[in-house]
PDB file of C-alpha atoms and ligand atoms in Angstrom:
ATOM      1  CA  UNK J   1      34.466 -18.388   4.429  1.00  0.00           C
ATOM      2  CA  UNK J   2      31.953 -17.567   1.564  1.00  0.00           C
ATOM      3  CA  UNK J   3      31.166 -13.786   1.120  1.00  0.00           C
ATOM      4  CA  UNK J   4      27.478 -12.500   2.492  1.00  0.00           C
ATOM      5  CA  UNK J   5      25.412 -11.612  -0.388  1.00  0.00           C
ATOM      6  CA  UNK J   6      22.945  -9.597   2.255  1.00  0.00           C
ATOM      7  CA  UNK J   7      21.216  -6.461   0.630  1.00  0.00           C
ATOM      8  CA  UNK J   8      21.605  -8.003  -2.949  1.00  0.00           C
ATOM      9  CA  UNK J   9      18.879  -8.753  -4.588  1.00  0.00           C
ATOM     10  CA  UNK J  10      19.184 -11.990  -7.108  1.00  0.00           C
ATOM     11  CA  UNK J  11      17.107 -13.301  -9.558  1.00  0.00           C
ATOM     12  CA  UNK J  12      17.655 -16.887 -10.621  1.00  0.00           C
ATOM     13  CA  UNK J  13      15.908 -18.759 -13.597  1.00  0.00           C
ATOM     14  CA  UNK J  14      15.311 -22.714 -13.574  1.00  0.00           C
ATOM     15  CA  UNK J  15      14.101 -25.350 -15.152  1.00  0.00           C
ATOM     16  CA  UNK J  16      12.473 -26.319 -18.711  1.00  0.00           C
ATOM     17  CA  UNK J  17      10.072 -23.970 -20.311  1.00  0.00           C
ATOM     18  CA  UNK J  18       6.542 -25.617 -22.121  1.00  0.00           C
ATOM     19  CA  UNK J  19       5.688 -24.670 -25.449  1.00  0.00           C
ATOM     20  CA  UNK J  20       1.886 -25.561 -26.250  1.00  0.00           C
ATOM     21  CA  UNK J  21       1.101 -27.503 -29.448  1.00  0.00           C
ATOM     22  CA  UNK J  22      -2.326 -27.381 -28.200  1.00  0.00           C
ATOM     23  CA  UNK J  23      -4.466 -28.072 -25.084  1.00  0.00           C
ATOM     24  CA  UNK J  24      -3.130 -31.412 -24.195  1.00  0.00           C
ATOM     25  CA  UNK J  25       0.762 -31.307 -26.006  1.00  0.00           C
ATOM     26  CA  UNK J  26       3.714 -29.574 -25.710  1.00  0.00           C
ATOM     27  CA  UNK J  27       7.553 -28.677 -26.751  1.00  0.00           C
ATOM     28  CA  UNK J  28       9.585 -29.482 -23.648  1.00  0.00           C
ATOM     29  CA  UNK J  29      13.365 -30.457 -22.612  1.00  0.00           C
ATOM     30  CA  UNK J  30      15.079 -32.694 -19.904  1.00  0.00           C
ATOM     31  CA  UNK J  31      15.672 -29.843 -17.266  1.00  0.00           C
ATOM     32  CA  UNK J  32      14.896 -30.608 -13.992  1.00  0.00           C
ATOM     33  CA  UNK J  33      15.480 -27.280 -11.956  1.00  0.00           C
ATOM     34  CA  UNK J  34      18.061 -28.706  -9.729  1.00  0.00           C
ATOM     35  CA  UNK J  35      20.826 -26.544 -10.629  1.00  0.00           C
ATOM     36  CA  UNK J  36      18.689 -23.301 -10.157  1.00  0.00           C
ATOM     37  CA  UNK J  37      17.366 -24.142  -7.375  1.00  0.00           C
ATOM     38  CA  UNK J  38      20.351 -25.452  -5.753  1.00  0.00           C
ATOM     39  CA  UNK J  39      21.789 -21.953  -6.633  1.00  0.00           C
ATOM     40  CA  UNK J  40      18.686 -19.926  -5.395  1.00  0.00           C
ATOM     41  CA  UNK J  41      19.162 -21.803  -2.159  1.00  0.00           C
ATOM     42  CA  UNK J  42      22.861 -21.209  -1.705  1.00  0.00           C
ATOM     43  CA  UNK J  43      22.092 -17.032  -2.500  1.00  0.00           C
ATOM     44  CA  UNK J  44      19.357 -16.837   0.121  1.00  0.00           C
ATOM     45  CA  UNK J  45      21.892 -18.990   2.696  1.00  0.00           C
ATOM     46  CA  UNK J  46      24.145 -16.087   2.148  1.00  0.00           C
ATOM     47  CA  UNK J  47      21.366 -13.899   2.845  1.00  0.00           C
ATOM     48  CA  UNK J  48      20.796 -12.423  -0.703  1.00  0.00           C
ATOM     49  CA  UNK J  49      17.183 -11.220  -1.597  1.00  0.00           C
ATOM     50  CA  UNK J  50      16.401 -13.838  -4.181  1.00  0.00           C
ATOM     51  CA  UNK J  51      13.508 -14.230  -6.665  1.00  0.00           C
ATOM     52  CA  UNK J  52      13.452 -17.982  -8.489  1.00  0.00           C
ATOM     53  CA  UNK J  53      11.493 -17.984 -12.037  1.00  0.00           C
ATOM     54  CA  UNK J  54      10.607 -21.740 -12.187  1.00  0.00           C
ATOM     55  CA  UNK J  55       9.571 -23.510 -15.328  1.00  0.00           C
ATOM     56  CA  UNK J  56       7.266 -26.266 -14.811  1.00  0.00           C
ATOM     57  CA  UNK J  57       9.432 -28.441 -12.184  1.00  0.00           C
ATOM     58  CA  UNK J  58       9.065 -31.201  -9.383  1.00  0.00           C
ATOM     59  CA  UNK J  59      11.059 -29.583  -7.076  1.00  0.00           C
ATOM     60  CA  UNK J  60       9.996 -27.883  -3.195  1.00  0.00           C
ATOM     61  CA  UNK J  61      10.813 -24.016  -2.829  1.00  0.00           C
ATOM     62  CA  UNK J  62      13.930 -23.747  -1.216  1.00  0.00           C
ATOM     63  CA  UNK J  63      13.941 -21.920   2.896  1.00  0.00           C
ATOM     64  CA  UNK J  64      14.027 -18.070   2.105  1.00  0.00           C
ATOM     65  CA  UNK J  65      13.765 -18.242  -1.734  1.00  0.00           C
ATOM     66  CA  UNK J  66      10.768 -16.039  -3.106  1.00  0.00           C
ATOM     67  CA  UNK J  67       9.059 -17.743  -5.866  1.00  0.00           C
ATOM     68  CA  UNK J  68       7.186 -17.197  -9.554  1.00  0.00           C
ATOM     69  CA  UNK J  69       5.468 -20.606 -11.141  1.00  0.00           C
ATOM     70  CA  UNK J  70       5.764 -19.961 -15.208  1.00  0.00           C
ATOM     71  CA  UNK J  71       5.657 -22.295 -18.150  1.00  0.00           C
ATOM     72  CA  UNK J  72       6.534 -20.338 -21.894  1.00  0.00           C
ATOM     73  CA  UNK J  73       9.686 -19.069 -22.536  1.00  0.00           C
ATOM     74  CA  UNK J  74       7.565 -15.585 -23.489  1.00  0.00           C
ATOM     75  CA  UNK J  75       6.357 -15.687 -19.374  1.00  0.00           C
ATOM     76  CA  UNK J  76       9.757 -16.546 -18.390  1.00  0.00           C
ATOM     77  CA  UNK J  77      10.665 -13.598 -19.997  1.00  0.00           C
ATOM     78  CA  UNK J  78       8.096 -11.296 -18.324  1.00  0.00           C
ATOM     79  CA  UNK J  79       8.460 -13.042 -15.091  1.00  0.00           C
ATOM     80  CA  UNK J  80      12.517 -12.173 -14.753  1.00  0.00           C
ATOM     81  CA  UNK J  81      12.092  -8.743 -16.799  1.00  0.00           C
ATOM     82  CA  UNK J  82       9.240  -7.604 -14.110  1.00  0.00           C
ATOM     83  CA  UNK J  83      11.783  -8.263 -11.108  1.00  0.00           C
ATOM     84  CA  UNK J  84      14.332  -5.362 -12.189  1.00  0.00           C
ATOM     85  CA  UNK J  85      16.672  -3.945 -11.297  1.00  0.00           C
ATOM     86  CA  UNK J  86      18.713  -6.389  -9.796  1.00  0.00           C
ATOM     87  CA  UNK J  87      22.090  -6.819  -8.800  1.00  0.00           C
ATOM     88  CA  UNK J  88      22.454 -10.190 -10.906  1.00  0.00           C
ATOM     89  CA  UNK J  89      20.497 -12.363 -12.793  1.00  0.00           C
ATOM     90  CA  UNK J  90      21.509 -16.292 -13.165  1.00  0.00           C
ATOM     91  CA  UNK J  91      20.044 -17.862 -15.978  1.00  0.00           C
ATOM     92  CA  UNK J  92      20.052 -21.565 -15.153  1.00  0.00           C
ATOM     93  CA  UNK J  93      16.533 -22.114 -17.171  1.00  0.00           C
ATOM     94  CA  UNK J  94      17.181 -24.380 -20.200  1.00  0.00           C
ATOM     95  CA  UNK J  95      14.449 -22.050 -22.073  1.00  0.00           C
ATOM     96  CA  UNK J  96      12.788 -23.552 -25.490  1.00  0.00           C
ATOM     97  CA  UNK J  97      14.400 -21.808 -28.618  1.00  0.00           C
ATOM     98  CA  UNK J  98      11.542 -21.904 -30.799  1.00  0.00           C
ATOM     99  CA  UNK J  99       7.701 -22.772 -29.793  1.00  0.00           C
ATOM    100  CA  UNK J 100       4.886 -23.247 -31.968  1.00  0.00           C
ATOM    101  CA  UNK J 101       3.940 -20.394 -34.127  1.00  0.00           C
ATOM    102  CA  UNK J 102      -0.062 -20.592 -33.105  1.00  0.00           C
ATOM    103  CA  UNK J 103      -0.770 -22.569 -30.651  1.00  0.00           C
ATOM    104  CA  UNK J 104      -4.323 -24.690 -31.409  1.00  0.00           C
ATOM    105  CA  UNK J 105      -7.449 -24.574 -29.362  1.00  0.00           C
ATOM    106  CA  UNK J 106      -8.564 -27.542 -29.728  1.00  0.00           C
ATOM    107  CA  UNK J 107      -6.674 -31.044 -29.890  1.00  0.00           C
ATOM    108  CA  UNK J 108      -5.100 -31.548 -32.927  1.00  0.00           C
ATOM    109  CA  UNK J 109      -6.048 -34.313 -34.891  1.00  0.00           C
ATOM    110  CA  UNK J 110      -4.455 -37.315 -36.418  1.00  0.00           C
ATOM    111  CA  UNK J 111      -4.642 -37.276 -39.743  1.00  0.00           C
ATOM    112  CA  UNK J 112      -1.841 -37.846 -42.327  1.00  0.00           C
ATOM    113  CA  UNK J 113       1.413 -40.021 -42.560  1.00  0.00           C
ATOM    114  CA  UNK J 114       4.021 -37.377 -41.767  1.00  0.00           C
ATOM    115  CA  UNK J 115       2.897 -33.482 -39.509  1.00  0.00           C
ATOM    116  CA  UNK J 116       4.890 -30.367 -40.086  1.00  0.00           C
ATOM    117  CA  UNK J 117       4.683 -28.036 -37.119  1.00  0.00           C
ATOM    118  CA  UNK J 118       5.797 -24.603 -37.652  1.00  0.00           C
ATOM    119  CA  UNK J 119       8.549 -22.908 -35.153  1.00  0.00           C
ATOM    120  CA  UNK J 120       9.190 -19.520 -33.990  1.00  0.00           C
ATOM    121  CA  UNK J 121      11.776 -18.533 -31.841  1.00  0.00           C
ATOM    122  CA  UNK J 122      10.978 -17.196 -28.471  1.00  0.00           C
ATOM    123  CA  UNK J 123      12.674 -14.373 -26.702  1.00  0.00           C
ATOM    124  CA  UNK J 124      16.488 -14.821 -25.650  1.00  0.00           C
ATOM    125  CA  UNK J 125      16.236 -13.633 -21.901  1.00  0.00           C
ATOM    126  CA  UNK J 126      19.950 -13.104 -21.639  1.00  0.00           C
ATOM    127  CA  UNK J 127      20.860 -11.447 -24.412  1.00  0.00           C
ATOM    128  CA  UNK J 128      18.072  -8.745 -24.216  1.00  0.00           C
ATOM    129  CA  UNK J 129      19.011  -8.084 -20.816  1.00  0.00           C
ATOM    130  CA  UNK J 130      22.255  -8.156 -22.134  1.00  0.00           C
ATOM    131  CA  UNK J 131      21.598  -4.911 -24.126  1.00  0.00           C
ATOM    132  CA  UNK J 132      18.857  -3.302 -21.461  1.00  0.00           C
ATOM    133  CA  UNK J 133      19.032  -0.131 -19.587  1.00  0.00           C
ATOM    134  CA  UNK J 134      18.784  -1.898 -16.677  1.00  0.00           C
ATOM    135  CA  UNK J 135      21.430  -4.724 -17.491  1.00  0.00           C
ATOM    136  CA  UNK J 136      21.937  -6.189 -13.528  1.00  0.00           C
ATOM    137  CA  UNK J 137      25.715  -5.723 -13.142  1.00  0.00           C
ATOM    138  CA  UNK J 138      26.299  -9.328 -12.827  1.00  0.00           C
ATOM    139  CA  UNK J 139      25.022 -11.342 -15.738  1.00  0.00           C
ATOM    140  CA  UNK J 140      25.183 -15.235 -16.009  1.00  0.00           C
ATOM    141  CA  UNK J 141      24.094 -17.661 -18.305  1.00  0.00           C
ATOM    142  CA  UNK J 142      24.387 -21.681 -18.602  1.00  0.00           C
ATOM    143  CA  UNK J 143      25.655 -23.488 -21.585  1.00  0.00           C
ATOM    144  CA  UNK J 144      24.419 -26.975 -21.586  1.00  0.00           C
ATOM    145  CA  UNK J 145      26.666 -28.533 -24.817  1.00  0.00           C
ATOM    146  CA  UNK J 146      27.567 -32.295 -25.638  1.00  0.00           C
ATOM    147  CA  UNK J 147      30.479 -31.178 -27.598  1.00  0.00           C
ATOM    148  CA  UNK J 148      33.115 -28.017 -28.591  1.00  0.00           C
ATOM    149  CA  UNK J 149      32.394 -26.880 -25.134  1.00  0.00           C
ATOM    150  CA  UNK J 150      34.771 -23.940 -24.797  1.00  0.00           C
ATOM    151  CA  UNK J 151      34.257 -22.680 -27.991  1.00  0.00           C
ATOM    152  CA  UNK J 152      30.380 -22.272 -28.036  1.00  0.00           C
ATOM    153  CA  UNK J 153      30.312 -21.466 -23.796  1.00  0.00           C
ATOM    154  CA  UNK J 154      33.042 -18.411 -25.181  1.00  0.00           C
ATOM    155  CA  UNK J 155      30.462 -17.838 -27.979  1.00  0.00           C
ATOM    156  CA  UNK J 156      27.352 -17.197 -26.369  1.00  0.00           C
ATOM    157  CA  UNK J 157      29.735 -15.149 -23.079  1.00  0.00           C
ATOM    158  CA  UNK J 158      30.171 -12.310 -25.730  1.00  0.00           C
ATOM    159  CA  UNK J 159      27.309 -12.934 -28.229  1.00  0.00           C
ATOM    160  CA  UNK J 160      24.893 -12.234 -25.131  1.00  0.00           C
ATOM    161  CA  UNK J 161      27.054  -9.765 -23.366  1.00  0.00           C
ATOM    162  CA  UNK J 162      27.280 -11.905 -20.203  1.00  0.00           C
ATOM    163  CA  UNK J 163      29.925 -11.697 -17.588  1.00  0.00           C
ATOM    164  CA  UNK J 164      30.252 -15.911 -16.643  1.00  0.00           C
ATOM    165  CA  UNK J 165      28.873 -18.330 -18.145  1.00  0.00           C
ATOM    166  CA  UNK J 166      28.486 -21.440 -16.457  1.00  0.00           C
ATOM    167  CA  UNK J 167      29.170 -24.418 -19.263  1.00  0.00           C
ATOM    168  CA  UNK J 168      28.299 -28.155 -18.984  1.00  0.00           C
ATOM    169  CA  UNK J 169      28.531 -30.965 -20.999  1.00  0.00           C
ATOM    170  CA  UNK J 170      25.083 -32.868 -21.148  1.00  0.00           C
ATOM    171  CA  UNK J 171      24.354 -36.561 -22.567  1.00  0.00           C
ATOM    172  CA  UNK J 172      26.940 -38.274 -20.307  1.00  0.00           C
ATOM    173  CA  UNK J 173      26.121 -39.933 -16.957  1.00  0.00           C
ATOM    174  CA  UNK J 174      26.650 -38.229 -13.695  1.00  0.00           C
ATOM    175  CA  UNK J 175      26.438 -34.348 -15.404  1.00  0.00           C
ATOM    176  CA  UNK J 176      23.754 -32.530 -16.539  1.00  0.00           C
ATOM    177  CA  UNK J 177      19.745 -32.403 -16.870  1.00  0.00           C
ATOM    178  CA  UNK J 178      18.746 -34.704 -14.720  1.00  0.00           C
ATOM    179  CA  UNK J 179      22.077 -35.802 -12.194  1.00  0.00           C
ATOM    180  CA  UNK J 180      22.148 -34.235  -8.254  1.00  0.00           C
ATOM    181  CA  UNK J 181      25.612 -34.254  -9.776  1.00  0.00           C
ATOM    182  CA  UNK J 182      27.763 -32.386 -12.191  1.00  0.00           C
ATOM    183  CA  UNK J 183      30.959 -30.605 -12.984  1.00  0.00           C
ATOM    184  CA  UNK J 184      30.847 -26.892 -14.476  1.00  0.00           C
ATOM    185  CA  UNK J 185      33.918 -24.682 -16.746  1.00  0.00           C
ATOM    186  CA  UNK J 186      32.607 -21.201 -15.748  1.00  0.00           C
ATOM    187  CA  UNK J 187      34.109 -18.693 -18.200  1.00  0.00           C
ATOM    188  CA  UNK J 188      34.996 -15.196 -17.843  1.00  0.00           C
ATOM    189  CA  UNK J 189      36.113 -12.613 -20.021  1.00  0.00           C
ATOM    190  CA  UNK J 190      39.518 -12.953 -18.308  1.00  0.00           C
ATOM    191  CA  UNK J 191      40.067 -16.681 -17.939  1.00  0.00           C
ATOM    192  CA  UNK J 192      38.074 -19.905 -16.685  1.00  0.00           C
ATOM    193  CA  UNK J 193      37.742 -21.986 -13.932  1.00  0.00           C
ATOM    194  CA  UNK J 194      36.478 -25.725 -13.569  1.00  0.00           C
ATOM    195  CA  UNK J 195      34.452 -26.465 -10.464  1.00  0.00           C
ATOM    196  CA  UNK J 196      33.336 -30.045  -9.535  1.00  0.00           C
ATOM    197  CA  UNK J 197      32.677 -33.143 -10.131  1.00  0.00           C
ATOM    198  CA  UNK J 198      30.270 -32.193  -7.027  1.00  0.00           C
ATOM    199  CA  UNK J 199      26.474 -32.378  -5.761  1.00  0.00           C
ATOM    200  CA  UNK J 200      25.284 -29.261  -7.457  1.00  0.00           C
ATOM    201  CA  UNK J 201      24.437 -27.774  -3.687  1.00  0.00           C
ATOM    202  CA  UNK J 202      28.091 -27.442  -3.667  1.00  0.00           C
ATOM    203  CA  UNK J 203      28.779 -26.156  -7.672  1.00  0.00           C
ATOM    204  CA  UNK J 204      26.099 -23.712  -6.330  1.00  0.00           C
ATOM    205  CA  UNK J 205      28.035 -22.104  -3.814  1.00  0.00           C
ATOM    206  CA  UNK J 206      31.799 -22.170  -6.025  1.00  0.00           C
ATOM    207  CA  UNK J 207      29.590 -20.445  -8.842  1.00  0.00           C
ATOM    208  CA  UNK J 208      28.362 -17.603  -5.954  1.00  0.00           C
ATOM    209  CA  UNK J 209      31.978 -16.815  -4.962  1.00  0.00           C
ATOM    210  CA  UNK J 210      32.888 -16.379  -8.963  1.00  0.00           C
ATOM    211  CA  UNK J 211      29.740 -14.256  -9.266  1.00  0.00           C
ATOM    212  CA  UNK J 212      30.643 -12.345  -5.887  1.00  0.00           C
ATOM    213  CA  UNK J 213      34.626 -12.151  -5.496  1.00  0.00           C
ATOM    214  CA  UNK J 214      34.102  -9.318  -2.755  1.00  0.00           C
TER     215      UNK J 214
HETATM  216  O1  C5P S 301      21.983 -20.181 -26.507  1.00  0.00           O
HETATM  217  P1  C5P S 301      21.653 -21.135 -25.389  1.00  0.00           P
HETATM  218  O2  C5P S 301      20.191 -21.453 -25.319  1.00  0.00           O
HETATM  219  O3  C5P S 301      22.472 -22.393 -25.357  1.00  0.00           O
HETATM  220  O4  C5P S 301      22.074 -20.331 -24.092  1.00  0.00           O
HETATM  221  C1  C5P S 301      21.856 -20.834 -22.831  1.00  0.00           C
HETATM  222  C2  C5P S 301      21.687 -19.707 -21.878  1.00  0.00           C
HETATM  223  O5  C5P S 301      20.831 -18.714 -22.412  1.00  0.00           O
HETATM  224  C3  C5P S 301      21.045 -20.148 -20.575  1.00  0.00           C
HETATM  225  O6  C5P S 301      21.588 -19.384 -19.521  1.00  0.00           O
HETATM  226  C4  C5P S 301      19.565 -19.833 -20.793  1.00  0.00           C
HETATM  227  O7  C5P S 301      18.895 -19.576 -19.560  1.00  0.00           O
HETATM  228  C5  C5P S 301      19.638 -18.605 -21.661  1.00  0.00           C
HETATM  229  N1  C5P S 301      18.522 -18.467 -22.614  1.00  0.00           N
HETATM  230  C6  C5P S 301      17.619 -17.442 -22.462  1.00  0.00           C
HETATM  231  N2  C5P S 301      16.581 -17.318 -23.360  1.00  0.00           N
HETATM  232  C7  C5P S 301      16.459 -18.174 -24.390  1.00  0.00           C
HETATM  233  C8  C5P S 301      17.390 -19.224 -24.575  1.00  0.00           C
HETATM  234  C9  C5P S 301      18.408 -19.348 -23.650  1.00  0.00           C
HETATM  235  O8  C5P S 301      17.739 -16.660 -21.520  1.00  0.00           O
HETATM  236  N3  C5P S 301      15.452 -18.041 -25.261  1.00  0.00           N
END
């Protein structure tokens, strides 16, 4: 019997952020929402309050999910940091790490042999809410890796002060990006715990109960 979330309010991230080069290019990644929304859905099933910040995805707004359309990484960040306080916040958003330092007006033009774009990094959602006066109590991040999983999932858990985070190993078939499918280690301060292979409806809800034990 899974526990009722009702009177919690959750905010979930998903998806790939888009990084303009210029009007008609961008900076993007493989992320196809599915393991956001899939935990979005599962929150509001339990009767959570929940508020999805999607990147640019294909993917219909799950029954009794409130939801925010964004594309940067800097209006993901504004997006989730405008719906505080909450009692958790689930990163699931594969968010850019760097974008392009201005982006151009017009289209850029091809010109010589070999183009140097210049990269900034964008904000780390996660680790400033991390550090924020109004840190939700539950904090949980993803860590999509293709190899040393424990040791950078364990990184990035105290690096950005999170209480789970949720790793996977990406680049193999049936995990990651683009699957229905996948199988999660979801590491705590305390220990870990490996949920699936499973349809990531189902990771969703093993990932709630970690996130909600009572
Ligand atoms: O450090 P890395 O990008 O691998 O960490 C992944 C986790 O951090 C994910 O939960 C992702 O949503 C979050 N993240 C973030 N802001 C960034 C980069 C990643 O919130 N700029």
């Amino acid at each position: 019997m899974s526990v009722s979330l009702a009177g919690r309010r959750i905010v979930v991230s998903a998806g790939p952020t888009y990084e303009d080069i210029d009007p008609v290019r961008f900076i993007g990644n493989r992320s196809s929402g599915k393991m956001g929304f899939a935990v979005a859905a599962a929150a509001a099933r339990r009767g959570a309050q929940v508020m999805l910040i999607a990147g640019p995805v294909h993917l219909p707004t799950p029954e009794g999910v409130q939801r925010i359309d964004v594309r940067s990484a800097q209006q993901m960040r504004d997006a989730v940091f405008a719906q505080l306080p909450a009692d958790a916040y689930i990163g699931a958003a594969a968010v850019a790490d760097y974008r392009p330092r201005t982006p151009l007006s017009g289209k850029l033009k091809k010109t010589g042999e070999t183009l140097a774009l210049e990269l900034v990094r964008t904000p780390d959602i996660l680790a400033e809410l991390g550090t924020h006066a109004l840190r939700p109590r539950r904090l949980v991040g993803f860590a999509a890796e293709t190899d040393d999983i424990a040791h950078y999932a364990r990184g990035k858990l105290v690096r950005k002060r999170l209480d789970l985070i949720a790793a996977n190993r990406v680049g193999q078939p049936g995990s990651g990006f683009e699957s229905d499918e996948n199988a999660l280690v979801v590491y705590a301060h305390d220990g870990e715990q490996a949920l699936g292979p499973a349809p990531k409806t189902e990771l969703a809800d093993g990932l709630l109960d970690l996130v909600f034990p009572d």
